[in-house]
CSV table of C-alpha atoms in Angstrom, one decimal:
chain,number,residue,atom,x,y,z
A,1,UNK,CA,31.5,88.1,-158.2
A,2,UNK,CA,28.1,86.8,-157.0
A,3,UNK,CA,27.5,89.4,-154.3
A,4,UNK,CA,25.2,92.4,-155.8
A,5,UNK,CA,24.4,95.6,-154.2
A,6,UNK,CA,21.8,94.9,-152.0
A,7,UNK,CA,23.3,92.0,-150.5
A,8,UNK,CA,26.4,93.7,-149.3
A,9,UNK,CA,24.1,96.8,-148.0
A,10,UNK,CA,22.4,93.7,-145.8
A,11,UNK,CA,25.4,92.3,-144.8
A,12,UNK,CA,26.8,95.6,-143.8
A,13,UNK,CA,24.0,96.5,-141.8
A,14,UNK,CA,24.0,92.8,-139.6
A,15,UNK,CA,27.8,93.8,-139.0
A,16,UNK,CA,27.2,97.1,-138.0
A,17,UNK,CA,25.2,95.9,-134.7
A,18,UNK,CA,28.3,93.6,-133.5
A,19,UNK,CA,31.5,93.8,-132.9
A,20,UNK,CA,32.9,90.8,-131.6
A,21,UNK,CA,32.2,88.2,-128.5
A,22,UNK,CA,33.0,89.6,-125.0
A,23,UNK,CA,36.0,87.9,-124.5
A,24,UNK,CA,37.9,89.8,-121.5
A,25,UNK,CA,37.6,93.4,-121.4
A,26,UNK,CA,37.6,93.7,-125.2
A,27,UNK,CA,34.4,95.4,-127.5
A,28,UNK,CA,34.6,93.3,-130.3
A,29,UNK,CA,32.1,90.9,-128.5
A,30,UNK,CA,29.0,89.9,-128.8
A,31,UNK,CA,27.7,92.4,-127.0
A,32,UNK,CA,29.3,95.3,-129.2
A,33,UNK,CA,29.8,91.4,-129.4
A,34,UNK,CA,31.3,88.8,-127.0
A,35,UNK,CA,34.4,90.5,-124.4
A,36,UNK,CA,37.1,89.4,-123.6
A,37,UNK,CA,36.6,92.5,-121.1
A,38,UNK,CA,34.0,90.8,-119.6
A,39,UNK,CA,36.0,89.0,-117.5
A,40,UNK,CA,39.0,91.8,-117.3
A,41,UNK,CA,36.5,94.4,-115.7
A,42,UNK,CA,35.1,92.4,-112.7
A,43,UNK,CA,37.2,92.0,-109.5
A,44,UNK,CA,34.3,89.7,-107.8
A,45,UNK,CA,36.4,87.0,-106.4
A,46,UNK,CA,35.6,83.0,-107.6
A,47,UNK,CA,33.1,81.9,-104.6
A,48,UNK,CA,30.9,84.6,-105.8
A,49,UNK,CA,30.7,82.4,-109.0
A,50,UNK,CA,29.9,79.3,-106.5
A,51,UNK,CA,26.3,77.3,-106.6
A,52,UNK,CA,24.0,78.3,-103.8
A,53,UNK,CA,24.8,77.2,-100.0
A,54,UNK,CA,24.0,74.0,-98.9
A,55,UNK,CA,20.9,75.1,-97.5
A,56,UNK,CA,19.5,75.7,-100.9
A,57,UNK,CA,20.6,73.4,-103.1
A,58,UNK,CA,18.8,72.4,-106.1
A,59,UNK,CA,17.4,68.8,-106.8
A,60,UNK,CA,20.2,65.9,-107.3
A,61,UNK,CA,20.9,65.0,-111.1
A,62,UNK,CA,19.3,62.4,-110.7
A,63,UNK,CA,15.8,64.3,-110.9
A,64,UNK,CA,16.4,65.8,-114.0
A,65,UNK,CA,13.8,65.6,-116.7
A,66,UNK,CA,15.1,63.4,-119.5
A,67,UNK,CA,14.6,66.3,-121.8
A,68,UNK,CA,13.8,69.6,-122.4
A,69,UNK,CA,11.0,71.7,-124.6
A,70,UNK,CA,13.9,74.5,-124.8
A,71,UNK,CA,17.3,75.3,-123.4
A,72,UNK,CA,17.9,78.8,-121.8
A,73,UNK,CA,21.4,79.9,-123.1
A,74,UNK,CA,23.4,83.7,-122.2
A,75,UNK,CA,24.9,84.8,-125.2
A,76,UNK,CA,26.5,87.7,-126.8
A,77,UNK,CA,23.8,88.8,-129.1
A,78,UNK,CA,24.7,91.2,-132.4
A,79,UNK,CA,26.2,89.8,-135.7
A,80,UNK,CA,27.6,87.2,-133.4
A,81,UNK,CA,24.6,85.6,-132.1
A,82,UNK,CA,23.4,85.7,-135.4
A,83,UNK,CA,26.0,83.4,-136.5
A,84,UNK,CA,25.5,81.3,-134.0
A,85,UNK,CA,21.9,80.9,-134.3
A,86,UNK,CA,22.2,79.9,-138.4
A,87,UNK,CA,25.3,78.0,-137.6
A,88,UNK,CA,23.7,75.5,-134.7
A,89,UNK,CA,20.7,76.9,-132.9
A,90,UNK,CA,18.5,76.5,-135.6
A,91,UNK,CA,19.8,73.5,-136.6
A,92,UNK,CA,19.5,71.6,-133.5
A,93,UNK,CA,16.3,72.9,-132.9
A,94,UNK,CA,15.6,71.4,-136.7
A,95,UNK,CA,17.7,67.7,-135.5
A,96,UNK,CA,16.8,67.1,-131.8
A,97,UNK,CA,13.5,69.2,-131.2
A,98,UNK,CA,15.0,70.5,-128.5
A,99,UNK,CA,14.5,74.9,-129.2
A,100,UNK,CA,17.2,77.4,-127.8
A,101,UNK,CA,16.0,80.4,-126.2
A,102,UNK,CA,18.6,82.9,-126.2
A,103,UNK,CA,19.3,86.1,-123.7
A,104,UNK,CA,22.0,88.6,-124.1
A,105,UNK,CA,24.2,89.0,-121.7
A,106,UNK,CA,27.3,91.6,-120.7
A,107,UNK,CA,29.6,89.1,-118.8
A,108,UNK,CA,30.8,88.5,-115.9
A,109,UNK,CA,29.8,85.8,-113.0
A,110,UNK,CA,26.3,87.5,-112.0
A,111,UNK,CA,25.5,86.0,-114.9
A,112,UNK,CA,25.8,82.5,-113.2
A,113,UNK,CA,24.3,83.1,-109.9
A,114,UNK,CA,20.6,83.7,-111.2
A,115,UNK,CA,18.4,81.4,-110.0
A,116,UNK,CA,15.0,79.9,-111.1
A,117,UNK,CA,12.2,79.4,-108.6
A,118,UNK,CA,13.4,75.7,-107.8
A,119,UNK,CA,16.7,77.2,-107.3
A,120,UNK,CA,18.3,75.7,-110.1
A,121,UNK,CA,20.3,78.0,-112.6
A,122,UNK,CA,18.7,80.0,-114.8
A,123,UNK,CA,20.7,79.0,-117.6
A,124,UNK,CA,21.3,75.9,-118.9
A,125,UNK,CA,24.4,77.5,-120.8
A,126,UNK,CA,26.6,80.3,-120.6
A,127,UNK,CA,28.9,81.4,-123.2
A,128,UNK,CA,31.8,82.6,-121.3
A,129,UNK,CA,35.5,84.4,-121.8
A,130,UNK,CA,38.2,82.8,-120.2
A,131,UNK,CA,38.5,84.6,-117.4
A,132,UNK,CA,34.9,84.6,-115.8
A,133,UNK,CA,35.1,81.1,-116.8
A,134,UNK,CA,38.4,80.5,-115.0
A,135,UNK,CA,36.6,81.9,-111.9
A,136,UNK,CA,34.2,80.3,-111.9
A,137,UNK,CA,35.1,76.6,-112.5
A,138,UNK,CA,37.6,77.6,-109.5
A,139,UNK,CA,34.7,78.7,-107.5
A,140,UNK,CA,32.8,75.9,-108.0
A,141,UNK,CA,30.0,77.2,-110.0
A,142,UNK,CA,30.6,75.1,-113.8
A,143,UNK,CA,30.0,71.7,-114.5
A,144,UNK,CA,33.4,69.8,-115.3
A,145,UNK,CA,33.3,68.1,-118.6
A,146,UNK,CA,34.1,65.4,-120.2
A,147,UNK,CA,36.1,65.7,-124.0
A,148,UNK,CA,35.0,62.3,-124.4
A,149,UNK,CA,31.1,63.2,-125.0
A,150,UNK,CA,32.6,65.5,-127.8
A,151,UNK,CA,32.2,64.7,-131.5
A,152,UNK,CA,35.3,63.3,-133.4
A,153,UNK,CA,36.9,64.8,-136.2
A,154,UNK,CA,35.7,63.1,-139.6
A,155,UNK,CA,38.9,61.2,-140.0
A,156,UNK,CA,38.1,59.5,-136.5
A,157,UNK,CA,41.0,62.1,-134.5
A,158,UNK,CA,39.1,63.1,-131.0
A,159,UNK,CA,38.4,65.9,-130.3
A,160,UNK,CA,41.3,66.4,-127.7
A,161,UNK,CA,43.4,65.9,-130.4
A,162,UNK,CA,41.7,67.9,-133.1
A,163,UNK,CA,41.0,71.0,-130.6
A,164,UNK,CA,44.6,73.3,-130.9
A,165,UNK,CA,47.0,72.4,-128.0
A,166,UNK,CA,45.3,74.1,-124.8
A,167,UNK,CA,42.2,75.3,-125.8
A,168,UNK,CA,40.3,72.6,-124.0
A,169,UNK,CA,39.2,73.8,-120.3
A,170,UNK,CA,38.1,71.2,-117.7
A,171,UNK,CA,34.9,73.3,-117.3
A,172,UNK,CA,34.4,74.7,-121.0
A,173,UNK,CA,34.5,74.2,-124.6
A,174,UNK,CA,36.0,76.9,-126.8
A,175,UNK,CA,33.2,78.0,-129.8
A,176,UNK,CA,35.7,81.0,-131.3
A,177,UNK,CA,38.7,82.8,-131.1
A,178,UNK,CA,38.4,86.2,-131.8
A,179,UNK,CA,41.9,89.0,-131.8
A,180,UNK,CA,43.5,92.0,-132.1
A,181,UNK,CA,45.3,92.4,-135.4
A,182,UNK,CA,47.1,95.6,-137.0
A,183,UNK,CA,45.0,97.2,-139.7
A,184,UNK,CA,46.5,100.1,-142.3
A,185,UNK,CA,45.1,102.3,-144.8
A,186,UNK,CA,46.3,101.5,-148.2
A,187,UNK,CA,46.0,105.1,-149.4
A,188,UNK,CA,48.5,105.7,-146.8
A,189,UNK,CA,51.4,103.3,-148.4
A,190,UNK,CA,51.2,103.2,-151.9
A,191,UNK,CA,54.3,102.6,-152.8
A,192,UNK,CA,55.2,100.0,-150.0
A,193,UNK,CA,52.6,98.4,-148.0
A,194,UNK,CA,53.5,97.4,-144.1
A,195,UNK,CA,53.8,93.6,-143.4
A,196,UNK,CA,54.5,92.8,-139.9
A,197,UNK,CA,54.3,94.0,-136.8
A,198,UNK,CA,58.0,95.9,-136.9
A,199,UNK,CA,56.7,97.6,-139.2
A,200,UNK,CA,53.9,99.2,-136.8
A,201,UNK,CA,57.1,101.2,-134.9
A,202,UNK,CA,59.1,101.8,-138.3
A,203,UNK,CA,57.7,105.6,-138.3
A,204,UNK,CA,61.1,106.2,-141.1
A,205,UNK,CA,59.8,104.0,-143.5
A,206,UNK,CA,56.3,104.1,-142.4
A,207,UNK,CA,55.5,107.1,-141.6
A,208,UNK,CA,52.3,108.2,-140.2
A,209,UNK,CA,50.0,108.3,-136.7
A,210,UNK,CA,49.6,105.1,-134.8
A,211,UNK,CA,46.3,104.4,-133.2
A,212,UNK,CA,46.5,102.1,-129.9
A,213,UNK,CA,44.1,101.2,-127.0
A,214,UNK,CA,44.5,103.4,-123.9
A,215,UNK,CA,45.9,101.2,-121.7
A,216,UNK,CA,49.1,98.5,-121.0
A,217,UNK,CA,46.7,95.5,-122.5
A,218,UNK,CA,47.4,94.3,-126.0
A,219,UNK,CA,49.6,97.1,-126.6
A,220,UNK,CA,52.6,96.3,-124.3
A,221,UNK,CA,52.7,92.6,-125.9
A,222,UNK,CA,52.6,94.0,-129.4
A,223,UNK,CA,56.1,96.4,-128.9
A,224,UNK,CA,57.6,92.9,-127.4
A,225,UNK,CA,56.6,90.6,-130.4
A,226,UNK,CA,57.4,93.8,-132.4
A,227,UNK,CA,60.8,93.5,-131.1
A,228,UNK,CA,61.1,90.0,-132.0
A,229,UNK,CA,60.1,88.7,-128.9
A,230,UNK,CA,58.6,84.7,-129.5
A,231,UNK,CA,54.6,84.9,-128.2
A,232,UNK,CA,55.2,82.0,-125.5
A,233,UNK,CA,58.1,84.7,-124.0
A,234,UNK,CA,55.7,87.4,-123.7
A,235,UNK,CA,53.7,87.5,-120.5
A,236,UNK,CA,57.0,86.2,-118.4
A,237,UNK,CA,58.9,88.7,-119.9
A,238,UNK,CA,56.3,91.1,-118.7
A,239,UNK,CA,56.5,89.9,-115.1
A,240,UNK,CA,60.3,91.3,-114.8
A,241,UNK,CA,61.4,94.6,-114.9
A,242,UNK,CA,63.9,93.9,-118.0
A,243,UNK,CA,61.0,92.7,-120.3
A,244,UNK,CA,58.9,95.9,-118.8
A,245,UNK,CA,61.6,98.0,-119.8
A,246,UNK,CA,61.8,96.6,-123.1
A,247,UNK,CA,58.2,97.1,-124.2
A,248,UNK,CA,58.6,100.5,-123.4
A,249,UNK,CA,61.3,101.2,-124.8
A,250,UNK,CA,59.9,100.1,-127.9
A,251,UNK,CA,56.7,102.5,-127.9
A,252,UNK,CA,59.6,105.4,-127.2
A,253,UNK,CA,60.3,105.1,-130.7
A,254,UNK,CA,56.5,106.1,-132.1
A,255,UNK,CA,55.3,107.8,-128.6
A,256,UNK,CA,54.7,111.2,-130.0
A,257,UNK,CA,52.8,109.6,-133.3
A,258,UNK,CA,50.4,107.4,-131.1
A,259,UNK,CA,46.6,108.8,-131.0
A,260,UNK,CA,44.8,106.7,-128.1
A,261,UNK,CA,41.4,104.8,-128.8
A,262,UNK,CA,38.9,104.2,-125.9
A,263,UNK,CA,36.2,102.2,-127.9
A,264,UNK,CA,36.8,99.7,-130.1
A,265,UNK,CA,34.9,101.8,-133.6
A,266,UNK,CA,37.4,104.6,-133.4
A,267,UNK,CA,40.7,103.0,-134.7
A,268,UNK,CA,38.9,102.6,-137.9
A,269,UNK,CA,36.8,105.5,-137.8
A,270,UNK,CA,40.5,107.2,-137.2
A,271,UNK,CA,41.9,105.5,-140.4
A,272,UNK,CA,39.0,106.1,-142.5
A,273,UNK,CA,39.1,109.8,-142.1
A,274,UNK,CA,42.8,109.7,-142.9
A,275,UNK,CA,43.7,110.9,-139.2
A,276,UNK,CA,46.0,108.2,-138.8
A,277,UNK,CA,47.9,105.4,-140.6
A,278,UNK,CA,47.9,102.5,-138.9
A,279,UNK,CA,46.2,101.0,-136.0
A,280,UNK,CA,45.8,98.3,-133.5
A,281,UNK,CA,41.9,97.2,-133.4
A,282,UNK,CA,39.7,94.3,-133.0
A,283,UNK,CA,39.6,91.4,-136.1
A,284,UNK,CA,35.7,91.6,-136.1
A,285,UNK,CA,35.7,95.1,-136.9
A,286,UNK,CA,38.0,95.5,-139.0
A,287,UNK,CA,36.2,92.7,-141.2
A,288,UNK,CA,33.2,94.8,-141.1
A,289,UNK,CA,35.2,97.7,-142.3
A,290,UNK,CA,37.0,96.3,-145.3
A,291,UNK,CA,34.0,94.1,-146.6
A,292,UNK,CA,30.9,95.1,-145.3
A,293,UNK,CA,32.1,98.9,-145.8
A,294,UNK,CA,34.4,98.8,-148.4
A,295,UNK,CA,37.4,100.8,-146.9
A,296,UNK,CA,40.7,100.8,-148.2
A,297,UNK,CA,42.4,99.2,-145.2
A,298,UNK,CA,45.2,96.2,-145.3
A,299,UNK,CA,44.9,93.7,-142.5
A,300,UNK,CA,48.2,92.3,-141.1
A,301,UNK,CA,48.1,89.2,-138.8
A,302,UNK,CA,51.9,89.4,-137.6
A,303,UNK,CA,51.7,89.8,-133.7
A,304,UNK,CA,48.0,89.4,-133.3
A,305,UNK,CA,47.0,88.8,-129.3
A,306,UNK,CA,43.4,86.1,-129.8
A,307,UNK,CA,41.3,85.1,-127.1
A,308,UNK,CA,38.3,82.6,-126.6
A,309,UNK,CA,34.4,82.3,-125.9
A,310,UNK,CA,33.6,79.0,-124.7
A,311,UNK,CA,30.6,77.1,-123.4
A,312,UNK,CA,29.7,76.3,-120.1
A,313,UNK,CA,27.0,74.9,-118.0
A,314,UNK,CA,26.4,75.9,-114.7
A,315,UNK,CA,26.6,74.0,-112.1
A,316,UNK,CA,23.5,72.2,-110.8
A,317,UNK,CA,21.8,72.9,-114.4
A,318,UNK,CA,18.3,71.0,-114.6
A,319,UNK,CA,19.1,69.4,-118.2
A,320,UNK,CA,22.8,69.0,-118.2
A,321,UNK,CA,22.8,66.0,-120.4
A,322,UNK,CA,21.1,68.1,-123.2
A,323,UNK,CA,23.5,71.1,-122.6
A,324,UNK,CA,26.5,68.7,-123.2
A,325,UNK,CA,24.7,67.2,-126.0
A,326,UNK,CA,24.3,70.8,-127.5
A,327,UNK,CA,27.5,71.6,-126.8
A,328,UNK,CA,29.0,68.6,-128.8
A,329,UNK,CA,26.6,69.6,-131.5
A,330,UNK,CA,27.6,72.7,-131.6
A,331,UNK,CA,31.7,72.4,-131.3
A,332,UNK,CA,31.4,69.7,-134.5
A,333,UNK,CA,33.8,70.9,-137.0
A,334,UNK,CA,31.2,71.6,-139.9
A,335,UNK,CA,29.1,73.8,-137.6
A,336,UNK,CA,32.4,75.6,-136.4
A,337,UNK,CA,33.4,76.0,-139.5
A,338,UNK,CA,30.0,77.1,-140.9
A,339,UNK,CA,29.8,80.1,-138.3
A,340,UNK,CA,33.3,81.1,-139.3
A,341,UNK,CA,31.3,81.7,-142.9
A,342,UNK,CA,28.6,83.8,-141.2
A,343,UNK,CA,31.2,85.8,-138.9
A,344,UNK,CA,34.8,86.0,-138.8
A,345,UNK,CA,35.9,84.7,-135.6
A,346,UNK,CA,37.7,81.1,-135.7
A,347,UNK,CA,37.3,77.6,-135.1
A,348,UNK,CA,39.7,76.1,-132.9
A,349,UNK,CA,39.3,72.7,-134.2
A,350,UNK,CA,42.1,71.9,-136.9
A,351,UNK,CA,39.7,69.9,-139.0
A,352,UNK,CA,37.0,72.5,-139.0
A,353,UNK,CA,39.9,75.0,-140.4
A,354,UNK,CA,40.1,73.2,-143.2
A,355,UNK,CA,36.0,73.3,-144.1
A,356,UNK,CA,35.4,77.3,-143.9
A,357,UNK,CA,34.6,78.4,-147.5
A,358,UNK,CA,33.1,81.9,-148.4
A,359,UNK,CA,30.6,83.8,-146.8
A,360,UNK,CA,27.3,82.4,-147.6
A,361,UNK,CA,25.8,85.9,-149.1
A,362,UNK,CA,29.1,87.5,-149.9
A,363,UNK,CA,31.8,86.3,-152.4
A,364,UNK,CA,34.3,86.4,-149.3
A,365,UNK,CA,36.7,84.0,-148.8
A,366,UNK,CA,36.7,84.4,-145.2
A,367,UNK,CA,39.7,82.1,-144.3
A,368,UNK,CA,41.6,84.7,-144.7
A,369,UNK,CA,39.9,87.1,-142.1
A,370,UNK,CA,39.9,84.2,-139.9
A,371,UNK,CA,42.4,84.4,-136.8
A,372,UNK,CA,43.2,81.0,-136.4
A,373,UNK,CA,43.7,80.4,-140.2
A,374,UNK,CA,47.6,78.5,-140.7
A,375,UNK,CA,48.8,81.4,-142.2
A,376,UNK,CA,47.5,84.0,-140.1
A,377,UNK,CA,48.4,82.3,-136.8
A,378,UNK,CA,51.8,81.4,-137.2
A,379,UNK,CA,52.8,84.3,-134.6
A,380,UNK,CA,49.7,84.5,-132.5
A,381,UNK,CA,49.8,85.5,-128.9
A,382,UNK,CA,46.5,84.1,-126.6
A,383,UNK,CA,45.7,86.8,-124.7
A,384,UNK,CA,46.2,86.1,-120.7
A,385,UNK,CA,43.2,88.0,-118.8
A,386,UNK,CA,44.3,86.2,-115.5
A,387,UNK,CA,47.6,87.1,-115.6
A,388,UNK,CA,46.3,90.4,-116.6
A,389,UNK,CA,44.3,90.3,-113.7
A,390,UNK,CA,46.8,89.1,-111.2
A,391,UNK,CA,49.5,91.0,-112.3
A,392,UNK,CA,48.5,94.3,-113.8
A,393,UNK,CA,47.9,97.2,-111.5
A,394,UNK,CA,51.3,97.8,-111.4
A,395,UNK,CA,51.8,97.9,-115.0
A,396,UNK,CA,48.6,100.3,-115.4
A,397,UNK,CA,50.1,102.6,-113.0
A,398,UNK,CA,53.5,102.2,-115.2
A,399,UNK,CA,51.9,103.1,-118.4
A,400,UNK,CA,50.1,105.9,-116.7
A,401,UNK,CA,53.2,107.4,-115.8
A,402,UNK,CA,54.7,106.8,-119.5
A,403,UNK,CA,51.8,108.0,-121.5
A,404,UNK,CA,51.7,111.4,-118.9
A,405,UNK,CA,50.8,114.6,-121.1
A,406,UNK,CA,49.1,112.5,-123.7
A,407,UNK,CA,46.2,112.0,-121.6
A,408,UNK,CA,46.7,108.5,-120.7
A,409,UNK,CA,44.4,106.7,-117.9
A,410,UNK,CA,45.7,106.1,-114.5
A,411,UNK,CA,46.4,103.2,-113.0
A,412,UNK,CA,42.3,102.5,-112.3
A,413,UNK,CA,40.7,104.2,-115.4
A,414,UNK,CA,38.1,102.2,-117.3
A,415,UNK,CA,37.4,101.9,-120.9
A,416,UNK,CA,35.9,99.9,-123.4
A,417,UNK,CA,38.8,98.4,-124.6
A,418,UNK,CA,38.1,95.3,-123.8
A,419,UNK,CA,34.1,95.2,-125.1
A,420,UNK,CA,35.6,94.5,-128.6
């Protein structure tokens, strides 16, 4: 093993600052890391993300400078941001001469309404969670992107065919995928380790406390997939009473064994202190615990719920052409694979997945910690943040009623669950 104690210590220190990209309302986002919760916690309408009114229209696209000295980028920071710097911010500047100035943000539509003195968007590029991107795109706050401008795979396969199905958006190009996953304490299961989501609900054969996020999101999806439901059927099922009843019936089997978590670090802390045996947590934090902190944990990818972070260009950007050039550069298979070698968020290009190797400083094969790796992605569900925003109020109320007496949240309760 080539990694030394000092290297591992430095690696651990870096990961303690980040959890994952803002994806939803998660806490494993680059704030804590990118945050899926970014979009989830907001109630603004799409129109709030729209560009300035006609009287304040910025200069026409034809007036754009040919090439900027720098691009202003809003992203998530932390270890995630460091992986971006290494994989493509610094290399892009070296190749094009265009510097990248990064400002960390906390998600939401406000980042898109900020204007400079010329009434143009303050940011040339933004790293967004899917819900925020969707609302902003519907409201006309983002430029439409042409997938033909993206780099082809090494074998000539077009980007449209190389990205996993359904990942490209008319207003955004995915950079990474992150997910929730099941993690367990190996010390609790020395004779026979759990392997599937079904085992999470099997208290008889796999005894011990279970740790789940305080709220219906992630928890209800896990319950249905653990009960044998195919991932592509989950949200349709949750839209009807029969599917909801099925999910809660599954949860009933472990209700008296559940410990709820509000902050993304808590499930790993509870496992480490042996107060629980299995938990649902975010993959960035699981990786940090196993690799950086040497915790005796096992990882189960079955029934993972994944989400994306996407690059987008604010409508009216002064440097749209250069921003698109950056997106094409940063989403090549090689650059995506390089980022995944520094941080365990997965590329969503098929050709990129084949290029992921070991972490550059620690002797760890990163592919097995990547949500989108072939073996890990077999029973994965893409989290639908917009579905939760449109349908979640009733389920939050139902969840609060079900968990009454367990100090569960009411329908308006908020936590850091979605801030990975």
